[in-house]
Coordinates of C-alpha atoms and ligand atoms in Angstrom, one line a residue:
X1 CA 27.5 -14.5 23.9
X2 CA 30.4 -16.7 23.6
X3 CA 32.3 -14.0 22.0
X4 CA 31.9 -11.9 25.0
X5 CA 33.2 -14.7 27.2
X6 CA 36.4 -14.9 25.2
X7 CA 37.0 -11.1 25.5
X8 CA 36.5 -11.2 29.3
X9 CA 39.0 -13.9 29.6
X10 CA 41.6 -12.4 27.5
X11 CA 42.5 -8.8 26.3
X12 CA 42.4 -6.8 23.1
X13 CA 44.1 -9.5 21.1
X14 CA 41.5 -12.3 22.0
X15 CA 38.7 -9.8 21.1
X16 CA 40.1 -9.8 17.5
X17 CA 40.2 -13.6 17.5
X18 CA 36.9 -13.8 18.9
X19 CA 35.2 -11.6 16.5
X20 CA 36.9 -13.1 13.6
X21 CA 35.0 -16.4 14.2
X22 CA 35.9 -20.1 13.4
X23 CA 37.8 -19.2 10.3
X24 CA 40.0 -16.8 11.9
X25 CA 41.1 -19.3 14.6
X26 CA 41.4 -22.2 12.1
X27 CA 44.3 -20.1 11.0
X28 CA 43.6 -17.7 8.1
X29 CA 46.9 -15.9 9.0
X30 CA 47.4 -12.4 10.8
X31 CA 49.2 -12.1 14.0
X32 CA 46.4 -13.7 16.2
X33 CA 47.1 -16.8 14.3
X34 CA 50.5 -17.3 15.7
X35 CA 49.8 -16.8 19.5
X36 CA 49.3 -19.9 21.8
X37 CA 45.7 -20.9 22.3
X38 CA 44.1 -20.2 25.6
X39 CA 41.8 -22.5 27.3
X40 CA 38.9 -20.2 26.3
X41 CA 39.9 -20.7 22.7
X42 CA 39.9 -24.3 23.1
X43 CA 36.6 -24.3 24.6
X44 CA 35.1 -22.2 21.9
X45 CA 36.6 -24.6 19.3
X46 CA 35.1 -27.4 20.9
X47 CA 31.7 -26.0 21.0
X48 CA 32.0 -25.0 17.4
X49 CA 33.2 -28.5 16.3
X50 CA 30.4 -29.9 18.2
X51 CA 27.9 -27.7 16.3
X52 CA 29.5 -28.5 13.0
X53 CA 29.0 -32.3 14.0
X54 CA 25.4 -32.1 15.1
X55 CA 23.2 -32.7 12.1
X56 CA 20.4 -30.3 11.5
X57 CA 16.8 -31.5 12.1
X58 CA 15.2 -32.8 9.0
X59 CA 12.2 -30.8 7.6
X60 CA 8.6 -32.1 8.0
X61 CA 7.9 -34.9 5.3
X62 CA 5.6 -34.2 2.6
X63 CA 2.8 -36.5 3.6
X64 CA -0.8 -35.7 2.4
X65 CA -2.9 -36.8 5.4
X66 CA -5.9 -36.0 3.6
X67 CA -5.4 -39.1 1.6
X68 CA -3.0 -41.0 3.4
X69 CA -4.2 -42.6 6.7
X70 CA -2.4 -40.8 9.2
X71 CA -2.0 -41.0 13.1
X72 CA 0.1 -38.9 15.7
X73 CA 1.5 -40.3 18.7
X74 CA 2.0 -37.7 21.3
X75 CA 3.9 -37.9 24.4
X76 CA 3.4 -35.5 27.4
X77 CA 5.3 -34.4 30.6
X78 CA 8.8 -35.6 29.7
X79 CA 11.5 -36.1 29.0
X80 CA 12.1 -38.8 31.6
X81 CA 14.6 -41.6 32.0
X82 CA 12.5 -43.8 29.6
X83 CA 12.5 -41.2 26.8
X84 CA 15.7 -42.3 25.1
X85 CA 14.5 -46.0 24.8
X86 CA 11.3 -44.7 23.4
X87 CA 13.4 -42.8 20.7
X88 CA 15.1 -46.1 19.9
X89 CA 11.7 -47.6 19.2
X90 CA 10.2 -45.0 17.2
X91 CA 13.6 -45.1 15.0
X92 CA 13.3 -48.8 14.5
X93 CA 9.7 -48.5 13.6
X94 CA 10.4 -45.5 11.2
X95 CA 7.7 -43.4 13.1
X96 CA 7.8 -39.8 14.0
X97 CA 6.2 -38.4 17.1
X98 CA 5.3 -35.3 19.1
X99 CA 6.7 -34.5 22.4
X100 CA 4.8 -32.1 24.6
X101 CA 7.4 -31.2 27.2
X102 CA 7.8 -29.6 30.5
X103 CA 10.5 -26.9 30.6
X104 CA 11.9 -28.3 34.0
X105 CA 12.2 -31.8 32.5
X106 CA 13.8 -30.3 29.3
X107 CA 16.5 -28.9 31.5
X108 CA 17.2 -32.1 33.0
X109 CA 17.6 -34.0 29.7
X110 CA 19.0 -31.5 26.9
X111 CA 20.7 -34.3 25.1
X112 CA 17.5 -36.2 24.6
X113 CA 15.7 -33.2 23.5
X114 CA 18.4 -32.6 20.8
X115 CA 17.9 -36.1 19.7
X116 CA 14.4 -35.8 19.3
X117 CA 14.7 -32.9 16.8
X118 CA 17.7 -34.7 14.8
X119 CA 15.4 -37.8 14.4
X120 CA 12.6 -35.8 13.0
X121 CA 10.2 -35.7 16.0
X122 CA 8.4 -32.6 16.9
X123 CA 9.4 -30.7 20.0
X124 CA 6.4 -29.0 21.7
X125 CA 5.5 -27.0 24.7
X126 CA 3.5 -28.2 27.6
X127 CA 4.4 -25.4 30.2
X128 CA 7.1 -25.2 32.5
X129 CA 5.8 -26.9 35.7
X130 CA 2.5 -28.2 34.7
X131 CA 0.0 -25.9 36.3
X132 CA -3.6 -25.6 35.4
X133 CA -3.1 -22.3 33.3
X134 CA -6.8 -21.3 33.7
X135 CA -5.9 -20.5 37.4
X136 CA -3.0 -18.5 36.6
X137 CA -2.7 -14.9 35.6
X138 CA -1.8 -14.0 31.8
X139 CA 1.6 -12.8 33.0
X140 CA 2.3 -16.1 34.6
X141 CA 1.0 -18.1 31.6
X142 CA 3.3 -16.3 29.2
X143 CA 6.1 -16.9 31.7
X144 CA 5.4 -20.7 31.7
X145 CA 5.3 -20.7 27.9
X146 CA 8.3 -18.6 27.3
X147 CA 10.6 -20.1 29.6
X148 CA 9.8 -23.5 28.1
X149 CA 10.3 -22.2 24.6
X150 CA 13.7 -20.9 25.6
X151 CA 14.7 -24.2 27.2
X152 CA 13.7 -26.4 24.3
X153 CA 15.4 -23.9 21.9
X154 CA 18.5 -24.0 23.9
X155 CA 18.6 -27.8 24.0
X156 CA 17.6 -28.5 20.6
X157 CA 18.0 -25.5 18.3
X158 CA 14.4 -25.6 17.6
X159 CA 11.6 -23.3 18.7
X160 CA 8.1 -25.2 19.0
X161 CA 5.2 -23.9 17.3
X162 CA 2.7 -26.0 19.2
X163 CA 1.3 -26.1 22.7
X164 CA -0.7 -28.4 24.8
X165 CA -2.1 -27.1 28.0
X166 CA -1.6 -29.3 31.2
X167 CA -4.9 -31.3 31.8
X168 CA -6.2 -29.9 28.5
X169 CA -7.4 -27.0 30.6
X170 CA -7.7 -23.7 28.5
X171 CA -10.1 -21.0 27.9
X172 CA -10.0 -17.7 25.6
X173 CA -8.0 -15.8 27.9
X174 CA -5.3 -18.6 28.4
X175 CA -5.4 -19.1 24.4
X176 CA -4.6 -15.6 23.8
X177 CA -1.9 -15.5 26.6
X178 CA -0.3 -18.6 24.9
X179 CA -0.5 -17.3 21.4
X180 CA 0.1 -20.7 19.8
X181 CA -2.1 -23.3 18.5
X182 CA -3.4 -25.6 21.3
X183 CA -3.2 -29.4 20.4
X184 CA -5.5 -31.7 22.6
X185 CA -6.2 -35.4 21.5
X186 CA -8.8 -37.5 20.2
X187 CA -7.6 -40.8 21.8
X188 CA -6.9 -40.4 25.8
X189 CA -5.0 -43.8 26.5
X190 CA -5.6 -43.1 30.2
X191 CA -1.9 -44.5 30.6
X192 CA -1.3 -42.3 33.6
X193 CA -4.0 -44.1 35.4
X194 CA -3.8 -47.7 34.4
X195 CA -0.1 -48.4 34.1
X196 CA -0.9 -51.6 32.1
X197 CA 1.1 -52.5 29.1
X198 CA -1.5 -54.8 27.6
X199 CA -4.2 -52.3 28.0
X200 CA -2.1 -49.3 26.6
X201 CA -1.2 -51.6 23.5
X202 CA -4.9 -52.6 23.0
X203 CA -6.2 -49.0 23.4
X204 CA -3.1 -47.5 21.2
X205 CA -3.7 -49.9 18.2
X206 CA -7.6 -50.1 18.1
X207 CA -8.7 -46.7 19.0
X208 CA -7.2 -44.3 16.7
X209 CA -9.0 -43.3 13.4
X210 CA -7.4 -41.6 10.4
X211 CA -6.4 -38.0 11.5
X212 CA -6.2 -38.8 15.1
X213 CA -4.0 -37.6 17.9
X214 CA -3.1 -40.2 20.7
X215 CA -2.3 -39.0 24.2
X216 CA 0.7 -41.0 26.0
X217 CA 3.1 -40.0 28.7
X218 CA 6.7 -40.9 28.4
X219 CA 7.1 -40.4 32.0
X220 CA 5.7 -44.0 32.9
X221 CA 7.6 -47.2 32.0
X222 CA 4.4 -49.2 30.9
X223 CA 3.5 -46.6 28.5
X224 CA 7.1 -46.6 26.8
X225 CA 7.0 -50.5 27.2
X226 CA 3.9 -50.6 25.1
X227 CA 5.1 -48.5 22.1
X228 CA 6.9 -51.1 20.1
X229 CA 3.5 -53.1 19.8
X230 CA 1.5 -49.9 19.2
X231 CA 3.7 -48.8 16.4
X232 CA 3.5 -52.2 14.7
X233 CA -0.2 -52.8 15.4
X234 CA -1.0 -49.2 13.8
X235 CA 1.4 -49.9 10.8
X236 CA -0.5 -53.1 10.2
X237 CA -3.6 -51.2 10.3
X238 CA -2.3 -49.1 7.5
X239 CA -1.3 -46.0 9.5
X240 CA 1.6 -43.6 8.7
X241 CA 2.7 -42.4 12.0
X242 CA 3.7 -38.6 11.7
X243 CA 4.1 -35.5 13.9
X244 CA 1.3 -33.1 14.6
X245 CA 2.7 -30.5 12.2
X246 CA 2.8 -33.2 9.7
X247 CA -0.7 -34.3 10.3
X248 CA -2.1 -30.8 9.8
X249 CA 0.0 -29.9 6.7
X250 CA -2.1 -27.8 4.2
X251 CA -4.4 -27.0 7.1
X252 CA -3.0 -23.8 8.9
X253 CA -3.5 -24.0 12.6
X254 CA -4.6 -20.7 14.4
X255 CA -3.0 -19.2 17.5
X256 CA -5.2 -19.8 20.6
X257 CA -7.6 -22.3 18.9
X258 CA -7.8 -26.0 20.2
X259 CA -7.4 -28.9 17.8
X260 CA -8.1 -32.6 18.7
X261 CA -7.7 -34.1 15.4
X262 CA -7.5 -33.6 11.7
X263 CA -10.8 -34.0 10.1
X264 CA -10.4 -35.7 6.8
X265 CA -12.0 -34.2 4.0
X266 CA -11.9 -37.2 1.8
X267 CA -11.9 -40.6 3.6
X268 CA -8.9 -42.8 3.1
X269 CA -9.5 -46.3 1.6
X270 CA -9.9 -48.1 4.8
X271 CA -11.6 -45.8 7.1
X272 CA -15.3 -45.6 7.8
X273 CA -17.5 -42.9 6.5
X274 CA -17.3 -39.7 8.6
X275 CA -20.5 -38.8 10.4
X276 CA -22.5 -36.1 8.8
X277 CA -22.3 -32.3 9.8
X278 CA -18.7 -31.3 9.5
X279 CA -19.4 -27.6 10.3
X280 CA -16.9 -25.4 11.8
X281 CA -13.2 -25.3 11.5
X282 CA -11.9 -28.9 10.8
X283 CA -9.6 -30.1 13.3
X284 CA -11.4 -29.1 16.4
X285 CA -13.3 -26.0 17.7
X286 CA -11.9 -23.2 19.7
X287 CA -11.5 -23.8 23.3
X288 CA -15.1 -24.4 24.9
X289 CA -15.3 -23.5 28.5
X290 CA -12.0 -24.9 29.4
X291 CA -13.0 -26.6 32.6
X292 CA -10.1 -28.9 33.7
X293 CA -11.1 -32.4 34.1
X294 CA -9.5 -34.8 36.5
X295 CA -6.2 -36.1 35.4
X296 CA -5.5 -35.2 31.6
X297 CA -9.0 -35.0 30.3
X298 CA -10.0 -32.6 27.5
X299 CA -12.3 -29.8 28.3
X300 CA -16.0 -30.7 28.3
X301 CA -17.7 -30.9 24.9
X302 CA -15.0 -32.6 23.3
X303 CA -15.5 -32.9 19.5
X304 CA -13.6 -36.2 19.1
X305 CA -15.3 -39.0 17.5
X306 CA -15.0 -41.2 20.6
Ligands
LIG1 NI1 0.7 -33.2 31.2

């Protein structure tokens, strides 16, 4: 695309320079190396230098969440003006998190999204504009997903592999249209309702169990304000804070299925014994019903332990 822009700005000679790429422009000889640089060249050089400087996102860490006590903090509906501060907190605490983002907000904060990826967080899809997808046509669902995928990829260089439907509202048709694993949660902090730092801290530290997924929203200031103590408290309880993909390492996630937590096959040292039963795919059952609750409430029949 960038090469086309150069050829439009210039003539045949520039076409040669444009297609040679960075090496040609850097001066590998030839007639095009002698000519004066144009504004278009400088812009292209600047972009390339920027790309060279930007570090690549690190790969997921190898953490065995079957044996290690893991929890995933997830943040929905952003990015927002508070998200950069949240990234500072997570960095200071050595924690990784997952961000389920709205495409329309990704467009507004592309640098924050880029930083998430570089710092090892998971960038994930939460639709473009937060509709209840169970009331939309499959074509509109696909559009909501694909536009957001593109926005996140453009901002961060990374294409999400996970999706969280707004309100946790899904059904079989929505699952098929989305075509990605659907990640819900095992702990709903209800931070959108209460807006209390002390309450968020208490819930965020005390409620998660091993393999859990905790729902916060980084569009609310009290939520972001609570995270330093949530991270500290969870670490003191022996948790490793991982992305959702890290949480499910070794357990392949299926497109269109919903997951609320990772069911641990062997209990970590400090966790209580799991309830009996354990049938069905570990990590949640496929979307049941998919009736949206008020606010961000998982579909009825939630399989979470609390
Ligand atoms: Ni949401």
